[in-house]
Short mmCIF file of C-alpha atoms and ligand atoms in Angstrom, two decimals:
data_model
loop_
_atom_site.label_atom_id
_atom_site.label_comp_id
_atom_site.label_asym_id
_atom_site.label_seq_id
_atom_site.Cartn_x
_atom_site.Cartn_y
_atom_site.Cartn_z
CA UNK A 5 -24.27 104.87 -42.17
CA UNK A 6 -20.42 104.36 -42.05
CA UNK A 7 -20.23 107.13 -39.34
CA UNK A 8 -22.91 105.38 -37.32
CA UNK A 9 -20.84 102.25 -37.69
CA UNK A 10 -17.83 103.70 -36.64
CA UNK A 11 -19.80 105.53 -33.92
CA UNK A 12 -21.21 102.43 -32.46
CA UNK A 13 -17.90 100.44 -32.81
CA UNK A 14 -16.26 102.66 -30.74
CA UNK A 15 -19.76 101.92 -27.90
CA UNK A 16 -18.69 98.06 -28.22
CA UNK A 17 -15.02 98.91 -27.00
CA UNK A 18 -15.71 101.00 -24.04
CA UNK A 19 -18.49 98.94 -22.98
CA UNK A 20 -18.32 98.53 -19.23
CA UNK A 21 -21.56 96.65 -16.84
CA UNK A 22 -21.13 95.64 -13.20
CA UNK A 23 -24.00 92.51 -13.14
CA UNK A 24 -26.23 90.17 -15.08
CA UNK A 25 -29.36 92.14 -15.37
CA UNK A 26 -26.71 94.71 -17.51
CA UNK A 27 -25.33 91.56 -19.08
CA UNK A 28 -28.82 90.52 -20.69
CA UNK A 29 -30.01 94.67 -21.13
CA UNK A 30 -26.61 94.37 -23.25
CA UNK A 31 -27.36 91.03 -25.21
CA UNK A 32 -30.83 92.71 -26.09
CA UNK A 33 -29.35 96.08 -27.46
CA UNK A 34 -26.81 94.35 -29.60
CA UNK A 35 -27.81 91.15 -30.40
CA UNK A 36 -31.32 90.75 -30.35
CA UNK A 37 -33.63 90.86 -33.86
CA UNK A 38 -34.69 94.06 -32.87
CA UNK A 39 -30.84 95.59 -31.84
CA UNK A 40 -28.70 97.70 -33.25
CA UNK A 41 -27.02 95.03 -35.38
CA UNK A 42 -30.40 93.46 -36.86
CA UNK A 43 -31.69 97.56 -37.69
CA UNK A 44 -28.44 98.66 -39.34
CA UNK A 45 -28.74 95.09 -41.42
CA UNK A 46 -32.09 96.21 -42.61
CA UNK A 47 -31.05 99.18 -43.31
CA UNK A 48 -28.02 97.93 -45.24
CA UNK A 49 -30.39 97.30 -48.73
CA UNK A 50 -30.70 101.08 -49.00
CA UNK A 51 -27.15 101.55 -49.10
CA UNK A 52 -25.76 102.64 -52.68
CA UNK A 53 -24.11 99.38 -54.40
CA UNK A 54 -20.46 101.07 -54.65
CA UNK A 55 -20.38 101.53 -51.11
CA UNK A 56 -22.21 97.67 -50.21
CA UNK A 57 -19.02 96.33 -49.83
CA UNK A 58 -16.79 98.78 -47.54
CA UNK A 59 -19.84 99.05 -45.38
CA UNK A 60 -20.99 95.23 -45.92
CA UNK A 61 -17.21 94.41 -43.76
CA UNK A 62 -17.80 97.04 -41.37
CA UNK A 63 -21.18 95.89 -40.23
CA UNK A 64 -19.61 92.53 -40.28
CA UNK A 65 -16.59 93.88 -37.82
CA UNK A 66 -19.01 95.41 -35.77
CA UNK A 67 -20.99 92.02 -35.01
CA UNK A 68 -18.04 90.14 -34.47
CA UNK A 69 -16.66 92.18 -31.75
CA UNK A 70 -20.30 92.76 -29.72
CA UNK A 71 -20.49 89.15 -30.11
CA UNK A 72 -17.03 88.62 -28.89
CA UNK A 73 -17.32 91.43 -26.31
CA UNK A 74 -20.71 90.04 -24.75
CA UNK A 75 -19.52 86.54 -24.64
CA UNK A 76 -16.47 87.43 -22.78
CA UNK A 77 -18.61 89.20 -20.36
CA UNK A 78 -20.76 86.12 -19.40
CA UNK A 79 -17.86 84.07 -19.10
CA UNK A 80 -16.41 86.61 -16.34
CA UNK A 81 -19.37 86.67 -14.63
CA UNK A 82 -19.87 82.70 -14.60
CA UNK A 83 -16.71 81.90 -13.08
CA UNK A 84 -16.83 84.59 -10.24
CA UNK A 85 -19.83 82.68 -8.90
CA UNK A 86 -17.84 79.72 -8.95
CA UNK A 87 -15.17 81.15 -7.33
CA UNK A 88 -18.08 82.23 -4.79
CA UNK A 89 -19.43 79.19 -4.24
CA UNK A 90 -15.83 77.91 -2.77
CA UNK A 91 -15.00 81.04 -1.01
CA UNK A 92 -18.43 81.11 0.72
CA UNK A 93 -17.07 78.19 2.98
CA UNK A 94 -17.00 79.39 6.83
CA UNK A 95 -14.27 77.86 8.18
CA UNK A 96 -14.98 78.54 11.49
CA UNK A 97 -17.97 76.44 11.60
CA UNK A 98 -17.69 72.84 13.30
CA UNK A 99 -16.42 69.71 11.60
CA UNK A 100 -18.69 67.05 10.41
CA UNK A 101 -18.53 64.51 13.47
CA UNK A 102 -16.83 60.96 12.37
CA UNK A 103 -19.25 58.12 13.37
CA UNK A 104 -16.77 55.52 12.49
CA UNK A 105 -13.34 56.49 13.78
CA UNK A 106 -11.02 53.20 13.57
CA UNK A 107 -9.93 50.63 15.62
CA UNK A 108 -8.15 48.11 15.65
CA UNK A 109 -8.93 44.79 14.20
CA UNK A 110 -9.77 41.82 17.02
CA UNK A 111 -7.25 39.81 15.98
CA UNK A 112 -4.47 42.63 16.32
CA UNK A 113 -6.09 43.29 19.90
CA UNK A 114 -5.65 39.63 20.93
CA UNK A 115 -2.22 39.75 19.41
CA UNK A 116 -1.27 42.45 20.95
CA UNK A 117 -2.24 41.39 24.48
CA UNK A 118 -0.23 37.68 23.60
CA UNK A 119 2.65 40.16 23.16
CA UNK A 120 2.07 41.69 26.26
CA UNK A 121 1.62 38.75 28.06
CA UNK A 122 4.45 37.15 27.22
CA UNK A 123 6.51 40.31 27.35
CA UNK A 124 5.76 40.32 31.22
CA UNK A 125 8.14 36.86 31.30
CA UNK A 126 10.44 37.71 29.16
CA UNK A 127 9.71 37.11 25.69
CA UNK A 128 10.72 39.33 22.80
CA UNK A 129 8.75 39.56 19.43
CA UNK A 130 10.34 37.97 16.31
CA UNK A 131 8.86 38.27 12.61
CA UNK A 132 9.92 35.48 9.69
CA UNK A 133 8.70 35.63 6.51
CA UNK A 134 5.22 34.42 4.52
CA UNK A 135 7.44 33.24 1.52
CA UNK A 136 10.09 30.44 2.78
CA UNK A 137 12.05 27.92 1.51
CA UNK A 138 11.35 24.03 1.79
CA UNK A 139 14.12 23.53 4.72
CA UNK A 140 12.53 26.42 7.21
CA UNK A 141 8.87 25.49 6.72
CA UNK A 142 9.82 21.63 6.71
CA UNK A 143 13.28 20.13 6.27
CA UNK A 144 14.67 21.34 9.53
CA UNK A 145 11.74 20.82 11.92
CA UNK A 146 11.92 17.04 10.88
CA UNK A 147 9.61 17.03 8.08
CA UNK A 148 11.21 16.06 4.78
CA UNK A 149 10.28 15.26 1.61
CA UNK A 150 7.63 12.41 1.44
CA UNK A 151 6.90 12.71 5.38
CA UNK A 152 3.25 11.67 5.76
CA UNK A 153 3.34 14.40 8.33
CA UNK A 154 3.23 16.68 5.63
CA UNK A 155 -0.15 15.78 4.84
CA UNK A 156 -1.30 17.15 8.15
CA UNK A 157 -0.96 20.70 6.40
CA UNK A 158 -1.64 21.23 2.52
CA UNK A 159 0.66 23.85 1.57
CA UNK A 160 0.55 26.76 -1.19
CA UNK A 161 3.71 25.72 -3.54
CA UNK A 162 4.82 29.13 -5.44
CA UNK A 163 7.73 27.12 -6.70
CA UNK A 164 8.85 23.82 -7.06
CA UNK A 165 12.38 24.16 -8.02
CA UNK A 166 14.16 25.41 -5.70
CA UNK A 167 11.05 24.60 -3.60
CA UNK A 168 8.99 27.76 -1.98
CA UNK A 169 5.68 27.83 -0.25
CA UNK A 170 3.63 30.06 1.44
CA UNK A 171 4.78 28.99 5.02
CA UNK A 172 1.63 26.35 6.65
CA UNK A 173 3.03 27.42 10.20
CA UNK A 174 5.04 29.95 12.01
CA UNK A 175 7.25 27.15 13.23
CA UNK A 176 9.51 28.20 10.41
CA UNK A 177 10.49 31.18 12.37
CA UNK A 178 11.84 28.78 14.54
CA UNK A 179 14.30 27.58 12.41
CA UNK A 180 15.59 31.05 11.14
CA UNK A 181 16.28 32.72 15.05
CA UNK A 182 18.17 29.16 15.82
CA UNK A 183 19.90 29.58 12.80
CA UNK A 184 21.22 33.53 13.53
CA UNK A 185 21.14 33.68 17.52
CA UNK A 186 22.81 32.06 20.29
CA UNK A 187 20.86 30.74 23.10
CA UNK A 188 19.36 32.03 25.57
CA UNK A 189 16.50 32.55 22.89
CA UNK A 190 13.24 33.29 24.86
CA UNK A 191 10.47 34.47 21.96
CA UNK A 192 7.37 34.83 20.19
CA UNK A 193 6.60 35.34 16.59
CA UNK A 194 3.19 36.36 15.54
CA UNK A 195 2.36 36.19 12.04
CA UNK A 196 0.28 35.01 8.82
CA UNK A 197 0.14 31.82 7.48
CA UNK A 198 -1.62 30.07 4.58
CA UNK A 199 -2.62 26.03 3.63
CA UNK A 200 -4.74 25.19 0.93
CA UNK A 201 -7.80 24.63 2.67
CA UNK A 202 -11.63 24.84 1.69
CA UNK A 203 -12.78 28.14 3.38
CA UNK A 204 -16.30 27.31 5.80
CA UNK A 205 -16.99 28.69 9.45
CA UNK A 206 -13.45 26.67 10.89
CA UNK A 207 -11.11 26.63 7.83
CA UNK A 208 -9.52 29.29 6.25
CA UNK A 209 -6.75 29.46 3.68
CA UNK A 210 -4.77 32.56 5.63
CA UNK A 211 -4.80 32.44 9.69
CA UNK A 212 -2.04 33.73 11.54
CA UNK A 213 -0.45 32.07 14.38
CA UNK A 214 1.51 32.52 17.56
CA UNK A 215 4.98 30.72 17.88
CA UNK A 216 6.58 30.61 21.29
CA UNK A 217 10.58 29.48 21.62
CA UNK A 218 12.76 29.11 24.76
CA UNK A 219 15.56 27.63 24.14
CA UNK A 220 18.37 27.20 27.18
CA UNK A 221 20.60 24.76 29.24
CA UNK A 222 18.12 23.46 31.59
CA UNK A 223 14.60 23.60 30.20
CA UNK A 224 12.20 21.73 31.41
CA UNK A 225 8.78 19.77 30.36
CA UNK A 226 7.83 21.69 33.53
CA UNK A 227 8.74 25.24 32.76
CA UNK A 228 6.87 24.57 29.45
CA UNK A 229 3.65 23.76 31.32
CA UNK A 230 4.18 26.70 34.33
CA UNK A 231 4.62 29.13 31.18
CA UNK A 232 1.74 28.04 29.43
CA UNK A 233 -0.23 27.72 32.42
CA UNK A 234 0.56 31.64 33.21
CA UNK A 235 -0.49 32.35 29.75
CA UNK A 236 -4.25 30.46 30.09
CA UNK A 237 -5.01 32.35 32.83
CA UNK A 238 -3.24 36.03 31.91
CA UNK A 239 -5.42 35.84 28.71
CA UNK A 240 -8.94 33.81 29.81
CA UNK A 241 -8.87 34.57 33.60
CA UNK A 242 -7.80 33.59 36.87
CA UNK A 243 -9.93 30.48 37.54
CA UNK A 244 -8.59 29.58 34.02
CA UNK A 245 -7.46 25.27 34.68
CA UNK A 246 -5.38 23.67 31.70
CA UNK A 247 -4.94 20.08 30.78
CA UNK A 248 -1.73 18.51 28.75
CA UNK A 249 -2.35 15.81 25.93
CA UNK A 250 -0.11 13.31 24.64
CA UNK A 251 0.44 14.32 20.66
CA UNK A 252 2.92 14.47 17.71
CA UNK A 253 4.38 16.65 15.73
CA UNK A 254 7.60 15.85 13.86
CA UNK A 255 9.66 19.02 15.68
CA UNK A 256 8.81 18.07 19.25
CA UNK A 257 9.53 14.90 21.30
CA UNK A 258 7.35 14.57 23.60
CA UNK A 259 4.56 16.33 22.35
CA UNK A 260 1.59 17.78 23.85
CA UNK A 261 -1.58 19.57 22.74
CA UNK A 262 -2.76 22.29 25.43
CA UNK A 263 -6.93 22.15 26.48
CA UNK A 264 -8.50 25.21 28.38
CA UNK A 265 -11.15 24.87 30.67
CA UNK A 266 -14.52 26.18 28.68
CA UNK A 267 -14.88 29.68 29.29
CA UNK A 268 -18.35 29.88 28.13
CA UNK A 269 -19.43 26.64 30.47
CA UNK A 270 -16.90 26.60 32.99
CA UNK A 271 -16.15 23.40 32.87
CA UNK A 272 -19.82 21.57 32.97
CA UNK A 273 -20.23 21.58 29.62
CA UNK A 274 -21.90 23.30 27.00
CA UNK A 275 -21.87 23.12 22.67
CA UNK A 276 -18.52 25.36 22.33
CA UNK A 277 -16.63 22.30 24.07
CA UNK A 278 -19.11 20.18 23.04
CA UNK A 279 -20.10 18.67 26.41
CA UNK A 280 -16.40 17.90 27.01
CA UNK A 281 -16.08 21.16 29.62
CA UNK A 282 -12.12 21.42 27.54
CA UNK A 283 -11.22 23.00 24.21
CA UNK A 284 -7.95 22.56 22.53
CA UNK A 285 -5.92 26.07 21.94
CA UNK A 286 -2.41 24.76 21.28
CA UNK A 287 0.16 22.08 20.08
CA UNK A 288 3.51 22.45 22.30
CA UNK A 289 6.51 20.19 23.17
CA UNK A 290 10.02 19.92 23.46
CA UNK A 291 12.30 20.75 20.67
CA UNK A 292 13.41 17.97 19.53
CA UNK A 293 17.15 17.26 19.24
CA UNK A 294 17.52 17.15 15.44
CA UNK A 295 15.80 20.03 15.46
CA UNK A 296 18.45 21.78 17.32
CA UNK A 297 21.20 19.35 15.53
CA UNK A 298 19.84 20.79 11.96
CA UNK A 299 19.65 24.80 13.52
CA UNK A 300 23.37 24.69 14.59
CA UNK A 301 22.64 24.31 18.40
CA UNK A 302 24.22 21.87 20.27
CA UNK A 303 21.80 19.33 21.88
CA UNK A 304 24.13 17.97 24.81
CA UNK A 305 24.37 21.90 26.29
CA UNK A 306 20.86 23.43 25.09
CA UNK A 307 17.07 22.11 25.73
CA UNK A 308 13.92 24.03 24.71
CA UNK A 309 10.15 23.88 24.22
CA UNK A 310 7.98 25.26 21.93
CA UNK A 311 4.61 26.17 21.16
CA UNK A 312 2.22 27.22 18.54
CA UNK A 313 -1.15 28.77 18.72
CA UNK A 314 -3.93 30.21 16.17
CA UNK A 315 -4.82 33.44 16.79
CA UNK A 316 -8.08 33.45 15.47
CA UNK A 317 -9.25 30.49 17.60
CA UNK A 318 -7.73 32.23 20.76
CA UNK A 319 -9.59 35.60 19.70
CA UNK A 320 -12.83 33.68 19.04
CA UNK A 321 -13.04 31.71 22.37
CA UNK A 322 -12.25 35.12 24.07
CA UNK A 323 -15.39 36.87 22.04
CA UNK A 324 -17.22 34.01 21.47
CA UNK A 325 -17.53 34.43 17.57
CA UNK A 326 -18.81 30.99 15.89
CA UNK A 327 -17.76 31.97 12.77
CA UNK A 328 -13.65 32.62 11.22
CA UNK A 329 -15.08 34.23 7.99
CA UNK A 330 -16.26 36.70 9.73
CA UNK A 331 -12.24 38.32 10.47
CA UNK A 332 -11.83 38.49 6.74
CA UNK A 333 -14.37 39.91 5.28
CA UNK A 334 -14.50 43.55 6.83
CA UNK A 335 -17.52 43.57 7.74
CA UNK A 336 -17.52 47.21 9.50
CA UNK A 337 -21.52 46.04 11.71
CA UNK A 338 -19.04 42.99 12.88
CA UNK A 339 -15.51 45.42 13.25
CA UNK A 340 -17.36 48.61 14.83
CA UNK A 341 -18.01 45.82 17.85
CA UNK A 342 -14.24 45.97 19.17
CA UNK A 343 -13.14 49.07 20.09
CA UNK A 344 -10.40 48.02 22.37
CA UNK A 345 -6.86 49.74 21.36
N1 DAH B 413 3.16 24.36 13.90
C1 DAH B 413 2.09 23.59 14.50
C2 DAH B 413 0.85 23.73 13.62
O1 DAH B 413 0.78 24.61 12.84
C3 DAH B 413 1.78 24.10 15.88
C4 DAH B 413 2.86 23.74 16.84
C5 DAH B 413 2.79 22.57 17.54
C6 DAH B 413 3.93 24.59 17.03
C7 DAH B 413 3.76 22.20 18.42
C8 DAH B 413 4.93 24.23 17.94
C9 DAH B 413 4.84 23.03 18.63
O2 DAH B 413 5.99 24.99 18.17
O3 DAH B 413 5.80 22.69 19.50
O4 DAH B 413 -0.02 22.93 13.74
#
């Protein structure tokens, strides 16, 4: 029996099989009841008792290494199908077409083309900052502590000494290019801006806005309106009329909120202007002296005008959307609908 161990040890080592029906012929000769193990365990009572125990270890040694032997085998066939499975991949087969390629976001289209409207005359692009001190976002545009005016936007305190806000209005760029350039100053500055506001289909608590600043030694209430004017009908169209109201706002004197013609109605009325055939896009004026006075410019040599506009109501006149929720919540059945660049 020890020779026929010995004999069949030396079978385990040199084993050699090329697939799985092998695999499971092998499993059957060595391991199953009726294999070579189970038999030479049976036979294993009719071995004399002095010799039990050399031969007990060697039977023993014998099932431990077709058991070891075996297993190692599956495992090398198991993980060359996986490797099949990824190197089965024909590469030169087309792609998997993209339904849903990107674009940008309506309100970065209509920003962009404000940019490039105002580019045409002249304007370059200039980008604050969302956090700001008190004096940028109110101090210097005439707006200090305890103004009622600053009830006309509730603002986002992050800090109340030294006092910071998320900035209520792009104005505050404003204050920083007056602050760091010397005039001529002829620019925009597009950007984000926040007031603690119940959200519903016309209130938001993030918009971004538009600021426009032209600052020079003759500037006129007239170049103000001409500019704005050329800006009505560049973005809504030719036939595009405009209408100046008398308003306030503590950083211009006079001050003047801009109307469009409808561009649903055309004029004769319709529920976007509510009947009036005019809809309100922006709040403009001229700088007002202090302003310049608290920026460093002097206001004997330098006049300007300014003007602020929200993007999002621009963008939703242009695409009629009745609803400003609708930019926020990335909605891709509401995105997928502007594919402009
Ligand atoms: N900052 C104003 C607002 O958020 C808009 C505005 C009005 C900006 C008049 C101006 C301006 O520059 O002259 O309501």
């Amino acid at each position: 029996m020890k020779d026929k161990i010995s004999k069949l040890l030396l079978e385990v080592e040199q084993i050699k099989i090329n697939n799985e029906i092998q695999l499971e012929e092998l499993r059957i000769k060595w391991l199953s009841k009726r294999g070579e193990i189970s038999s030479l365990f049976d036979d294993f009572k009719n071995v004399p008792n002095e010799l039990k125990k050399e031969v007990g270890q060697q039977l023993n040694v014998l099932k431990t290494k077709a058991n070891d032997k075996i297993n190692a085998l599956k495992e090398t066939f198991e993980q060359n199908k996986d490797a099949q499975k990824t190197n089965n991949i024909d590469l030169t087969l087309p792609g998997i077409p993209l339904n849903q390629i990107g674009a940008a976001h309506p309100l970065s289209i209509v920003k962009n083309q404000i940019i490039e409207i105002f580019s045409k005359i002249g304007f370059t692009v200039s980008e604050g900052r969302e956090i700001e001190d008190d004096w940028h976002n109110f101090s210097a545009l005439n707006t200090p502590q305890n103004h009622p005016a600053r009830d006309m936007q509730d603002t986002f305190y992050i800090n109340l000494n030294p006092e910071m806000v998320l900035r209520t209005q792009t104005s505050s760029v404003q204050v920083h290019i007056m602050e760091n350039q010397k005039p001529p100053i002829r620019t925009i500055s597009p950007g984000r801006v926040y007031r603690n506001e119940a959200i519903s289909a016309r209130a938001h608590c993030q918009f971004h806005q538009v600021e426009g600043l032209y600052i020079d030694e003759k500037v006129s209430f007239a170049d103000l309106k001409q500019t704005l004017l050329y800006f009505a009908k560049e973005m809504f169209g030719e036939e595009t009329k405009i209408r100046l109201r008398p308003s306030y706002f503590p950083f211009t004197e006079p001050s003047a909120e801009m109307d469009i013609s409808c561009t649903i109605c055309k004029g004769s009325g319709c529920n976007i202007c509510k009947g009036s055939g005019w809809v309100e896009i922006l709040g403009c004026g001229m700088v007002d002296p202090q302003v310049l006075t608290n920026c460093g410019i002097n206001p004997d040599n330098f006049k300007g005008f300014a003007f602020g506009m929200g993007i999002e109501r621009i963008t939703m006149l242009k695409y009629q959307i009745k609803d400003l929720r609708l930019f926020f919540e990335n909605d891709v059945r509401f995105l997928k609908q502007f594919t402009s660049a």
